[in-house]
Amino acid sequence: SQTIHQWPATLVQPVGSPLSLECTVEGTSNPNLYWYRQAAGRGLQLLFYSVGIGQISSEVPQNLSASRPQDRQFILSSKKLLLSDSGFYLCAWSVASADYGYTFGSGTRLTVV
Amino acid sequence: AQSVSQHNHHVILSEAASLELGCNYSYGGTVNLFWYVQYPGQHLQLLLKYFSGDPLVKGIKGFEAEFIKSKFSFNLRKPSVQWSDTAEYFCAVNHRDDKIIFGKGTRLHILP
């Protein structure tokens, strides 16, 4: 069966520090991978998605970047965190298209101080 | 731009009351529609989905949703809610492409 792993679960980082959040999927090949940010009252905001290795689509210009170095690995990064980067980050995967919905990871609560 | 609107940000009901959460989307073409639920401290999980066929979709835990194409709506319903239905509910739409657009969510609080 397919599983999705996301870590760390919580993270407290100072302003200006770098960020690396990792997401991996097991039990499937060539998944579509997604990074969302969830903020109270603002729903889920799509940040990046990838349909294959090295292929990244950015939905919202901001202080973050994403990479997909391997088929089932998706990384969210920042060179210098801002206070406004605080939030709950969710990774998700789907089969080749999003027709059938996503499976979400457990999320990372990021607090920038 | 494509969007999903959930009419109620916060709903409070007593147990056994009937529930209807509104959802409208902006895209006029072929869509897939979803409701996701996030129980306190848990992952987002799929409640139900619509692709085609019968516009009345039944999901887990007694939930159902009706797709009304003319109204661009996909409202979630449950005839009698339980305390355990306390959660945040997200409507979402996929335009037969690679991504899903989510609404802002509705926090449902059921009073015991």
PDB file of C-alpha atoms in Angstrom:
ATOM      1  CA  SER A   1       0.000   0.000   0.000  1.00  0.00           C
ATOM      2  CA  GLN A   2       1.026   3.570  -0.548  1.00  0.00           C
ATOM      3  CA  THR A   3       2.239   5.709   2.314  1.00  0.00           C
ATOM      4  CA  ILE A   4       3.442   9.273   2.550  1.00  0.00           C
ATOM      5  CA  HIS A   5       5.970  10.465   5.086  1.00  0.00           C
ATOM      6  CA  GLN A   6       6.572  14.050   6.019  1.00  0.00           C
ATOM      7  CA  TRP A   7       9.061  15.386   8.540  1.00  0.00           C
ATOM      8  CA  PRO A   8       9.716  16.973  10.867  1.00  0.00           C
ATOM      9  CA  ALA A   9       6.328  17.252  12.544  1.00  0.00           C
ATOM     10  CA  THR A  10       7.181  20.520  14.231  1.00  0.00           C
ATOM     11  CA  LEU A  11       9.970  22.998  13.670  1.00  0.00           C
ATOM     12  CA  VAL A  12      10.953  26.275  15.304  1.00  0.00           C
ATOM     13  CA  GLN A  13      13.429  28.317  13.322  1.00  0.00           C
ATOM     14  CA  PRO A  14      14.846  31.839  13.732  1.00  0.00           C
ATOM     15  CA  VAL A  15      14.243  34.510  11.127  1.00  0.00           C
ATOM     16  CA  GLY A  16      16.898  34.393   8.438  1.00  0.00           C
ATOM     17  CA  SER A  17      17.718  30.719   8.898  1.00  0.00           C
ATOM     18  CA  PRO A  18      17.373  28.167   6.092  1.00  0.00           C
ATOM     19  CA  LEU A  19      14.579  25.626   5.799  1.00  0.00           C
ATOM     20  CA  SER A  20      14.318  22.127   4.436  1.00  0.00           C
ATOM     21  CA  LEU A  21      11.146  20.064   4.750  1.00  0.00           C
ATOM     22  CA  GLU A  22      11.104  16.620   3.243  1.00  0.00           C
ATOM     23  CA  CYS A  23       8.312  14.459   1.916  1.00  0.00           C
ATOM     24  CA  THR A  24       8.610  10.940   0.568  1.00  0.00           C
ATOM     25  CA  VAL A  25       6.072   8.555  -0.872  1.00  0.00           C
ATOM     26  CA  GLU A  26       6.283   4.772  -0.795  1.00  0.00           C
ATOM     27  CA  GLY A  27       4.456   2.135  -2.733  1.00  0.00           C
ATOM     28  CA  THR A  28       3.880   4.000  -5.976  1.00  0.00           C
ATOM     29  CA  SER A  29       5.830   5.229  -8.970  1.00  0.00           C
ATOM     30  CA  ASN A  30       5.781   8.570 -10.733  1.00  0.00           C
ATOM     31  CA  PRO A  31       3.306  10.238  -8.383  1.00  0.00           C
ATOM     32  CA  ASN A  32       2.278  13.839  -8.665  1.00  0.00           C
ATOM     33  CA  LEU A  33       3.574  15.623  -5.566  1.00  0.00           C
ATOM     34  CA  TYR A  34       2.285  18.783  -3.933  1.00  0.00           C
ATOM     35  CA  TRP A  35       3.170  21.268  -1.199  1.00  0.00           C
ATOM     36  CA  TYR A  36       0.344  23.193   0.439  1.00  0.00           C
ATOM     37  CA  ARG A  37       0.304  25.686   3.273  1.00  0.00           C
ATOM     38  CA  GLN A  38      -2.653  25.678   5.605  1.00  0.00           C
ATOM     39  CA  ALA A  39      -3.458  28.830   7.559  1.00  0.00           C
ATOM     40  CA  ALA A  40      -6.412  29.340   9.867  1.00  0.00           C
ATOM     41  CA  GLY A  41      -9.318  30.881   7.995  1.00  0.00           C
ATOM     42  CA  ARG A  42      -7.430  30.820   4.708  1.00  0.00           C
ATOM     43  CA  GLY A  43      -7.769  27.198   3.744  1.00  0.00           C
ATOM     44  CA  LEU A  44      -5.125  25.325   1.802  1.00  0.00           C
ATOM     45  CA  GLN A  45      -2.904  27.347  -0.465  1.00  0.00           C
ATOM     46  CA  LEU A  46      -1.105  25.423  -3.203  1.00  0.00           C
ATOM     47  CA  LEU A  47       2.577  26.371  -3.175  1.00  0.00           C
ATOM     48  CA  PHE A  48       4.254  23.958  -5.583  1.00  0.00           C
ATOM     49  CA  TYR A  49       3.518  20.815  -7.483  1.00  0.00           C
ATOM     50  CA  SER A  50       5.550  18.384  -9.497  1.00  0.00           C
ATOM     51  CA  VAL A  51       4.565  15.873 -12.149  1.00  0.00           C
ATOM     52  CA  GLY A  52       8.032  14.339 -12.451  1.00  0.00           C
ATOM     53  CA  ILE A  53      11.664  14.461 -11.386  1.00  0.00           C
ATOM     54  CA  GLY A  54      13.067  17.953 -11.741  1.00  0.00           C
ATOM     55  CA  GLN A  55       9.694  19.366 -12.838  1.00  0.00           C
ATOM     56  CA  ILE A  56       8.391  22.034 -10.462  1.00  0.00           C
ATOM     57  CA  SER A  57       5.419  24.328 -10.945  1.00  0.00           C
ATOM     58  CA  SER A  58       5.188  27.318  -8.645  1.00  0.00           C
ATOM     59  CA  GLU A  59       1.757  28.644  -7.850  1.00  0.00           C
ATOM     60  CA  VAL A  60       2.542  31.524  -5.530  1.00  0.00           C
ATOM     61  CA  PRO A  61       5.700  33.653  -5.729  1.00  0.00           C
ATOM     62  CA  GLN A  62       7.244  33.848  -2.286  1.00  0.00           C
ATOM     63  CA  ASN A  63      10.250  33.115  -0.171  1.00  0.00           C
ATOM     64  CA  LEU A  64      10.121  29.368  -0.764  1.00  0.00           C
ATOM     65  CA  SER A  65      11.336  26.926  -3.378  1.00  0.00           C
ATOM     66  CA  ALA A  66      10.780  23.248  -4.077  1.00  0.00           C
ATOM     67  CA  SER A  67      12.821  20.468  -5.591  1.00  0.00           C
ATOM     68  CA  ARG A  68      12.225  16.895  -6.629  1.00  0.00           C
ATOM     69  CA  PRO A  69      15.584  15.142  -6.733  1.00  0.00           C
ATOM     70  CA  GLN A  70      14.072  11.651  -6.863  1.00  0.00           C
ATOM     71  CA  ASP A  71      10.815  10.200  -8.150  1.00  0.00           C
ATOM     72  CA  ARG A  72       9.223   9.903  -4.708  1.00  0.00           C
ATOM     73  CA  GLN A  73      10.939  12.737  -2.857  1.00  0.00           C
ATOM     74  CA  PHE A  74       9.748  16.312  -2.673  1.00  0.00           C
ATOM     75  CA  ILE A  75      11.593  18.990  -0.725  1.00  0.00           C
ATOM     76  CA  LEU A  76      10.417  22.434   0.350  1.00  0.00           C
ATOM     77  CA  SER A  77      13.204  24.916   1.024  1.00  0.00           C
ATOM     78  CA  SER A  78      14.030  28.457   1.890  1.00  0.00           C
ATOM     79  CA  LYS A  79      17.377  30.212   2.044  1.00  0.00           C
ATOM     80  CA  LYS A  80      16.212  32.777   4.611  1.00  0.00           C
ATOM     81  CA  LEU A  81      13.020  32.366   6.545  1.00  0.00           C
ATOM     82  CA  LEU A  82      10.658  35.251   7.213  1.00  0.00           C
ATOM     83  CA  LEU A  83       8.179  35.571  10.056  1.00  0.00           C
ATOM     84  CA  SER A  84       5.409  35.283   7.485  1.00  0.00           C
ATOM     85  CA  ASP A  85       6.611  31.799   6.532  1.00  0.00           C
ATOM     86  CA  SER A  86       5.165  30.426   9.767  1.00  0.00           C
ATOM     87  CA  GLY A  87       2.353  27.997   9.126  1.00  0.00           C
ATOM     88  CA  PHE A  88       1.308  24.422   8.665  1.00  0.00           C
ATOM     89  CA  TYR A  89       2.827  22.788   5.600  1.00  0.00           C
ATOM     90  CA  LEU A  90       1.247  19.770   3.990  1.00  0.00           C
ATOM     91  CA  CYS A  91       2.666  17.416   1.423  1.00  0.00           C
ATOM     92  CA  ALA A  92       0.315  15.385  -0.752  1.00  0.00           C
ATOM     93  CA  TRP A  93       0.501  12.937  -3.611  1.00  0.00           C
ATOM     94  CA  SER A  94      -1.829  11.761  -6.317  1.00  0.00           C
ATOM     95  CA  VAL A  95      -1.747   9.381  -9.222  1.00  0.00           C
ATOM     96  CA  ALA A  96      -0.728  10.796 -12.603  1.00  0.00           C
ATOM     97  CA  SER A  97      -3.417  13.449 -12.481  1.00  0.00           C
ATOM     98  CA  ALA A  98      -5.366  14.830  -9.568  1.00  0.00           C
ATOM     99  CA  ASP A  99      -8.660  13.382 -10.826  1.00  0.00           C
ATOM    100  CA  TYR A 100      -9.003  10.968  -7.953  1.00  0.00           C
ATOM    101  CA  GLY A 101      -7.958  13.293  -5.180  1.00  0.00           C
ATOM    102  CA  TYR A 102      -4.915  13.475  -2.992  1.00  0.00           C
ATOM    103  CA  THR A 103      -3.492  11.625  -0.060  1.00  0.00           C
ATOM    104  CA  PHE A 104      -2.027  14.019   2.465  1.00  0.00           C
ATOM    105  CA  GLY A 105       0.909  13.692   4.797  1.00  0.00           C
ATOM    106  CA  SER A 106       0.673  14.509   8.469  1.00  0.00           C
ATOM    107  CA  GLY A 107       2.049  18.022   8.066  1.00  0.00           C
ATOM    108  CA  THR A 108       4.811  20.157   9.533  1.00  0.00           C
ATOM    109  CA  ARG A 109       4.060  22.987  11.923  1.00  0.00           C
ATOM    110  CA  LEU A 110       6.685  25.658  11.230  1.00  0.00           C
ATOM    111  CA  THR A 111       7.123  28.557  13.619  1.00  0.00           C
ATOM    112  CA  VAL A 112       9.553  31.267  12.642  1.00  0.00           C
ATOM    113  CA  VAL A 113      10.703  33.323  15.621  1.00  0.00           C
TER     114      VAL A 113
ATOM    115  CA  ALA B   1      -9.039  32.712 -11.652  1.00  0.00           C
ATOM    116  CA  GLN B   2     -10.533  29.431 -10.578  1.00  0.00           C
ATOM    117  CA  SER B   3     -11.862  29.518  -7.042  1.00  0.00           C
ATOM    118  CA  VAL B   4     -13.889  27.626  -4.484  1.00  0.00           C
ATOM    119  CA  SER B   5     -16.161  29.431  -2.041  1.00  0.00           C
ATOM    120  CA  GLN B   6     -17.379  27.983   1.215  1.00  0.00           C
ATOM    121  CA  HIS B   7     -20.154  30.130   2.586  1.00  0.00           C
ATOM    122  CA  ASN B   8     -19.769  29.442   6.271  1.00  0.00           C
ATOM    123  CA  HIS B   9     -16.493  29.785   8.101  1.00  0.00           C
ATOM    124  CA  HIS B  10     -17.796  28.513  11.416  1.00  0.00           C
ATOM    125  CA  VAL B  11     -20.927  26.472  12.110  1.00  0.00           C
ATOM    126  CA  ILE B  12     -22.197  25.432  15.525  1.00  0.00           C
ATOM    127  CA  LEU B  13     -24.921  22.796  15.810  1.00  0.00           C
ATOM    128  CA  SER B  14     -26.420  20.596  18.461  1.00  0.00           C
ATOM    129  CA  GLU B  15     -26.271  16.828  18.158  1.00  0.00           C
ATOM    130  CA  ALA B  16     -28.994  15.344  15.936  1.00  0.00           C
ATOM    131  CA  ALA B  17     -29.390  18.584  14.002  1.00  0.00           C
ATOM    132  CA  SER B  18     -29.232  18.459  10.217  1.00  0.00           C
ATOM    133  CA  LEU B  19     -26.188  19.843   8.454  1.00  0.00           C
ATOM    134  CA  GLU B  20     -25.669  21.536   5.141  1.00  0.00           C
ATOM    135  CA  LEU B  21     -22.362  23.177   4.254  1.00  0.00           C
ATOM    136  CA  GLY B  22     -22.344  25.268   1.128  1.00  0.00           C
ATOM    137  CA  CYS B  23     -19.723  25.128  -1.605  1.00  0.00           C
ATOM    138  CA  ASN B  24     -19.585  26.923  -4.950  1.00  0.00           C
ATOM    139  CA  TYR B  25     -16.876  26.858  -7.574  1.00  0.00           C
ATOM    140  CA  SER B  26     -16.112  29.224 -10.386  1.00  0.00           C
ATOM    141  CA  TYR B  27     -15.056  26.989 -13.287  1.00  0.00           C
ATOM    142  CA  GLY B  28     -17.618  26.257 -15.999  1.00  0.00           C
ATOM    143  CA  GLY B  29     -16.026  23.226 -17.601  1.00  0.00           C
ATOM    144  CA  THR B  30     -15.727  19.594 -16.567  1.00  0.00           C
ATOM    145  CA  VAL B  31     -14.767  19.231 -12.937  1.00  0.00           C
ATOM    146  CA  ASN B  32     -14.126  16.694 -10.237  1.00  0.00           C
ATOM    147  CA  LEU B  33     -15.384  17.723  -6.821  1.00  0.00           C
ATOM    148  CA  PHE B  34     -14.288  16.694  -3.355  1.00  0.00           C
ATOM    149  CA  TRP B  35     -15.001  17.191   0.293  1.00  0.00           C
ATOM    150  CA  TYR B  36     -12.125  16.650   2.695  1.00  0.00           C
ATOM    151  CA  VAL B  37     -12.347  16.536   6.459  1.00  0.00           C
ATOM    152  CA  GLN B  38      -9.764  17.237   9.129  1.00  0.00           C
ATOM    153  CA  TYR B  39     -10.636  15.952  12.577  1.00  0.00           C
ATOM    154  CA  PRO B  40      -8.797  17.592  15.485  1.00  0.00           C
ATOM    155  CA  GLY B  41      -5.185  16.457  15.507  1.00  0.00           C
ATOM    156  CA  GLN B  42      -5.570  14.228  12.466  1.00  0.00           C
ATOM    157  CA  HIS B  43      -4.647  14.223   8.780  1.00  0.00           C
ATOM    158  CA  LEU B  44      -6.781  15.665   6.079  1.00  0.00           C
ATOM    159  CA  GLN B  45      -8.785  12.810   4.657  1.00  0.00           C
ATOM    160  CA  LEU B  46     -11.178  12.368   1.781  1.00  0.00           C
ATOM    161  CA  LEU B  47     -14.854  12.365   2.776  1.00  0.00           C
ATOM    162  CA  LEU B  48     -16.399  11.935  -0.666  1.00  0.00           C
ATOM    163  CA  LYS B  49     -15.845  12.774  -4.320  1.00  0.00           C
ATOM    164  CA  TYR B  50     -17.763  13.317  -7.523  1.00  0.00           C
ATOM    165  CA  PHE B  51     -16.467  12.500 -11.005  1.00  0.00           C
ATOM    166  CA  SER B  52     -19.511  11.836 -13.151  1.00  0.00           C
ATOM    167  CA  GLY B  53     -22.856  10.086 -13.139  1.00  0.00           C
ATOM    168  CA  ASP B  54     -25.279  10.339 -10.238  1.00  0.00           C
ATOM    169  CA  PRO B  55     -24.980  13.879  -8.893  1.00  0.00           C
ATOM    170  CA  LEU B  56     -25.860  12.687  -5.401  1.00  0.00           C
ATOM    171  CA  VAL B  57     -22.714  11.256  -3.899  1.00  0.00           C
ATOM    172  CA  LYS B  58     -22.577   9.301  -0.683  1.00  0.00           C
ATOM    173  CA  GLY B  59     -19.466   9.307   1.444  1.00  0.00           C
ATOM    174  CA  ILE B  60     -18.244   7.938   4.716  1.00  0.00           C
ATOM    175  CA  LYS B  61     -19.930   8.443   8.089  1.00  0.00           C
ATOM    176  CA  GLY B  62     -23.351   9.226   6.639  1.00  0.00           C
ATOM    177  CA  PHE B  63     -22.301  12.280   4.664  1.00  0.00           C
ATOM    178  CA  GLU B  64     -23.567  13.029   1.184  1.00  0.00           C
ATOM    179  CA  ALA B  65     -23.150  15.827  -1.317  1.00  0.00           C
ATOM    180  CA  GLU B  66     -25.149  16.933  -4.322  1.00  0.00           C
ATOM    181  CA  PHE B  67     -23.586  18.309  -7.480  1.00  0.00           C
ATOM    182  CA  ILE B  68     -25.837  20.910  -9.103  1.00  0.00           C
ATOM    183  CA  LYS B  69     -24.132  21.922 -12.318  1.00  0.00           C
ATOM    184  CA  SER B  70     -26.459  24.840 -13.053  1.00  0.00           C
ATOM    185  CA  LYS B  71     -25.618  26.364  -9.693  1.00  0.00           C
ATOM    186  CA  PHE B  72     -21.908  25.442  -9.707  1.00  0.00           C
ATOM    187  CA  SER B  73     -22.517  23.975  -6.284  1.00  0.00           C
ATOM    188  CA  PHE B  74     -21.510  20.887  -4.332  1.00  0.00           C
ATOM    189  CA  ASN B  75     -23.098  21.198  -0.901  1.00  0.00           C
ATOM    190  CA  LEU B  76     -22.335  18.738   1.856  1.00  0.00           C
ATOM    191  CA  ARG B  77     -25.178  17.320   3.927  1.00  0.00           C
ATOM    192  CA  LYS B  78     -25.809  15.026   6.841  1.00  0.00           C
ATOM    193  CA  PRO B  79     -29.307  14.457   8.239  1.00  0.00           C
ATOM    194  CA  SER B  80     -28.264  14.046  11.868  1.00  0.00           C
ATOM    195  CA  VAL B  81     -24.854  15.138  13.137  1.00  0.00           C
ATOM    196  CA  GLN B  82     -22.909  13.635  16.005  1.00  0.00           C
ATOM    197  CA  TRP B  83     -20.427  15.154  18.421  1.00  0.00           C
ATOM    198  CA  SER B  84     -17.696  13.207  16.602  1.00  0.00           C
ATOM    199  CA  ASP B  85     -18.397  15.198  13.430  1.00  0.00           C
ATOM    200  CA  THR B  86     -16.646  18.181  14.995  1.00  0.00           C
ATOM    201  CA  ALA B  87     -13.942  18.965  12.454  1.00  0.00           C
ATOM    202  CA  GLU B  88     -12.909  21.309   9.690  1.00  0.00           C
ATOM    203  CA  TYR B  89     -14.413  20.590   6.275  1.00  0.00           C
ATOM    204  CA  PHE B  90     -12.865  21.611   2.969  1.00  0.00           C
ATOM    205  CA  CYS B  91     -14.538  21.683  -0.409  1.00  0.00           C
ATOM    206  CA  ALA B  92     -12.205  21.252  -3.372  1.00  0.00           C
ATOM    207  CA  VAL B  93     -12.343  21.160  -7.161  1.00  0.00           C
ATOM    208  CA  ASN B  94     -10.128  19.653  -9.844  1.00  0.00           C
ATOM    209  CA  HIS B  95     -10.493  20.816 -13.427  1.00  0.00           C
ATOM    210  CA  ARG B  96      -9.301  17.529 -14.854  1.00  0.00           C
ATOM    211  CA  ASP B  97      -5.698  18.647 -14.595  1.00  0.00           C
ATOM    212  CA  ASP B  98      -2.830  18.186 -12.214  1.00  0.00           C
ATOM    213  CA  LYS B  99      -3.988  20.179  -9.206  1.00  0.00           C
ATOM    214  CA  ILE B 100      -6.837  20.651  -6.781  1.00  0.00           C
ATOM    215  CA  ILE B 101      -8.081  24.019  -5.575  1.00  0.00           C
ATOM    216  CA  PHE B 102      -9.417  24.124  -2.021  1.00  0.00           C
ATOM    217  CA  GLY B 103     -11.900  26.377  -0.306  1.00  0.00           C
ATOM    218  CA  LYS B 104     -11.041  28.175   2.903  1.00  0.00           C
ATOM    219  CA  GLY B 105     -12.738  25.568   5.040  1.00  0.00           C
ATOM    220  CA  THR B 106     -15.658  25.470   7.438  1.00  0.00           C
ATOM    221  CA  ARG B 107     -15.118  24.742  11.097  1.00  0.00           C
ATOM    222  CA  LEU B 108     -17.981  22.638  12.405  1.00  0.00           C
ATOM    223  CA  HIS B 109     -18.529  22.452  16.127  1.00  0.00           C
ATOM    224  CA  ILE B 110     -21.135  20.019  17.458  1.00  0.00           C
ATOM    225  CA  LEU B 111     -22.476  20.633  20.930  1.00  0.00           C
ATOM    226  CA  PRO B 112     -23.072  17.441  22.932  1.00  0.00           C
TER     227      PRO B 112
END
